[in-house]
Amino acid sequence: MNFPKRVTLELTNHCNLHCVFCPRRFMEKDTGFMDLTLARSLMAEMGRWAREHGPVTVVPFFRGESLTHPHWDILLATLHEFNLGPIQLATNASLLTEERARRLLEIGVDTLSFSMDTLDPDVYRTLRSSDYATSLGNVLRFLEMRTAHREGGGCRVVQVSAVEVESNSEEMDAFVDFWSGLV
């Protein structure tokens, strides 16, 4: 029997943004946060897989913003207890305070992906219903902190992603050029 090499563990389906391209807007379900006991039980099961069949990459997000979970850091740290494999997290960066950034580095998330989409603050506001300067500042501060934290481990891979839509399609080359030297 084949076992998964990658598992999505959605900590929450809640999100603080209302992105125009996100399928969440078509969901009719209530939002909520994964219970710590349930999460630990799922992690233990994944740990058994990993011991028997090799590492499994854990992606602790799907449609929600994981940093809205009141215990996101406990859950991410718990993943390491079970020695599963790499942790890959994505965030919209709007909630990435200095304290949260420090905690992510301490936990040792392997890959962190920031959803940025554009270099234009007005387009960003239209696409993500959020403040571009805040998210950009949070990402840039994280990158500085990561460089300073490098000796102690931290995040091995940082990436920035974009959903290409009509309003940002002409700037994709500039977007890639801007981020290429940083992530």
XYZ file of C-alpha atoms in Angstrom:
183
model
C 0.000 0.000 0.000
C 1.278 3.489 -0.835
C 1.374 6.047 1.917
C 1.149 9.796 1.351
C 4.329 11.824 1.135
C 2.398 15.018 1.847
C -0.518 15.602 4.236
C -2.645 18.725 4.628
C -3.688 19.397 8.211
C -6.013 22.383 8.212
C -5.723 24.138 11.574
C -8.634 26.437 10.741
C -10.895 27.339 7.872
C -11.127 30.879 9.253
C -9.355 33.680 7.412
C -8.929 37.337 8.230
C -8.979 38.363 4.538
C -11.578 38.146 1.784
C -9.582 37.490 -1.378
C -11.542 37.760 -4.599
C -10.078 34.559 -6.029
C -10.358 32.392 -2.927
C -12.861 29.524 -3.049
C -13.637 30.163 0.637
C -16.201 32.728 -0.465
C -18.281 29.889 -1.915
C -18.178 27.835 1.277
C -21.386 27.694 3.272
C -19.806 26.008 6.272
C -19.171 27.555 9.635
C -15.596 28.437 10.427
C -13.731 27.021 13.365
C -10.431 26.018 14.861
C -9.078 22.478 15.098
C -9.236 21.129 18.623
C -5.816 20.547 20.199
C -6.688 16.986 21.239
C -7.893 16.084 17.744
C -4.805 17.673 16.184
C -2.487 15.753 18.493
C -4.306 12.493 17.682
C -3.945 13.116 13.931
C -0.270 13.982 14.387
C 0.289 10.768 16.342
C -1.281 8.789 13.491
C 0.933 10.580 10.968
C 3.901 9.831 13.236
C 3.129 6.112 12.982
C 3.094 6.433 9.160
C 6.395 8.277 9.214
C 8.078 5.651 11.415
C 6.894 2.824 9.175
C 7.079 4.407 5.720
C 9.402 7.401 5.879
C 8.934 11.124 6.322
C 5.709 12.878 5.407
C 5.601 16.578 4.600
C 2.931 18.314 6.680
C 1.110 21.327 5.257
C -0.758 22.932 8.184
C -3.144 25.050 6.091
C -5.646 24.739 3.292
C -8.354 27.365 2.942
C -7.791 29.179 6.220
C -5.130 31.479 7.653
C -3.321 29.311 10.210
C -2.080 32.316 12.189
C -5.691 33.054 13.227
C -5.772 29.833 15.267
C -5.330 30.802 18.932
C -2.836 27.941 19.418
C -1.126 27.872 16.014
C 2.327 27.896 17.571
C 1.579 25.007 19.940
C 0.243 22.968 17.023
C 3.251 23.662 14.805
C 5.671 22.896 17.634
C 3.793 19.659 18.340
C 4.395 18.528 14.756
C 8.100 18.336 15.598
C 7.399 16.079 18.577
C 6.236 13.344 16.206
C 9.259 13.650 13.886
C 7.058 13.560 10.793
C 9.107 15.427 8.230
C 9.195 18.935 6.803
C 6.554 21.519 7.717
C 5.349 23.789 4.897
C 3.228 26.763 5.924
C 1.585 29.465 3.820
C 0.313 32.757 5.173
C -1.042 36.028 3.838
C 1.493 37.759 6.143
C -1.006 40.326 7.422
C -0.858 38.863 10.953
C 2.880 38.166 10.993
C 3.904 40.358 13.900
C 7.501 40.379 15.078
C 6.545 38.055 17.936
C 4.861 35.576 15.558
C 7.827 35.743 13.173
C 10.213 34.989 16.036
C 8.041 32.073 17.107
C 7.998 30.613 13.566
C 11.778 30.775 13.501
C 12.038 29.141 16.928
C 9.657 26.356 15.907
C 11.667 25.738 12.774
C 9.056 25.663 10.033
C 10.940 24.284 7.023
C 9.165 26.205 4.265
C 7.209 29.434 4.592
C 5.248 30.789 1.651
C 3.867 34.321 1.602
C 0.857 35.106 -0.611
C 1.540 38.593 -1.971
C 0.190 38.672 -5.591
C 1.283 42.169 -6.589
C 3.579 45.124 -6.001
C 0.726 47.614 -6.330
C -0.976 48.582 -3.048
C -4.276 49.404 -4.779
C -4.382 46.100 -6.642
C -3.461 44.287 -3.415
C -6.317 45.998 -1.559
C -8.712 45.011 -4.357
C -7.504 41.396 -4.501
C -6.999 40.696 -0.791
C -9.016 43.370 1.048
C -5.957 44.173 3.136
C -3.155 46.700 3.499
C -0.182 45.979 1.241
C 2.302 48.025 3.289
C 1.547 45.971 6.404
C 1.964 42.602 4.675
C 5.059 43.727 2.761
C 6.628 45.130 5.931
C 5.888 41.889 7.779
C 7.535 39.785 5.064
C 10.611 42.012 4.840
C 11.001 42.037 8.636
C 10.691 38.227 8.687
C 13.440 37.954 6.076
C 15.729 40.160 8.193
C 14.956 38.135 11.303
C 15.568 34.901 9.411
C 19.004 36.109 8.328
C 19.873 37.025 11.918
C 18.469 33.699 13.176
C 20.214 31.538 10.548
C 22.809 30.103 12.904
C 20.106 28.669 15.141
C 18.144 26.928 12.389
C 14.920 28.615 11.446
C 13.145 28.521 8.126
C 15.122 26.816 5.323
C 12.946 27.906 2.377
C 10.998 31.129 1.932
C 8.889 31.758 -1.118
C 6.420 34.370 -2.297
C 3.456 33.437 -4.441
C 1.012 35.227 -6.692
C -2.329 34.328 -8.153
C -2.215 35.811 -11.618
C -5.448 37.578 -12.544
C -6.273 40.293 -15.044
C -5.483 43.160 -12.653
C -1.912 41.968 -11.907
C -0.957 40.009 -15.026
C 1.075 42.789 -16.653
C 3.317 43.165 -13.618
C 4.271 39.517 -13.096
C 7.783 40.037 -14.483
C 8.349 43.010 -12.158
C 6.909 40.976 -9.263
C 9.340 38.133 -9.934
C 12.244 40.577 -10.361
C 11.469 42.298 -7.040
C 11.287 39.083 -5.030
C 14.034 37.139 -6.817
C 16.845 38.618 -4.752
C 14.951 38.226 -1.495
C 13.358 34.756 -1.487
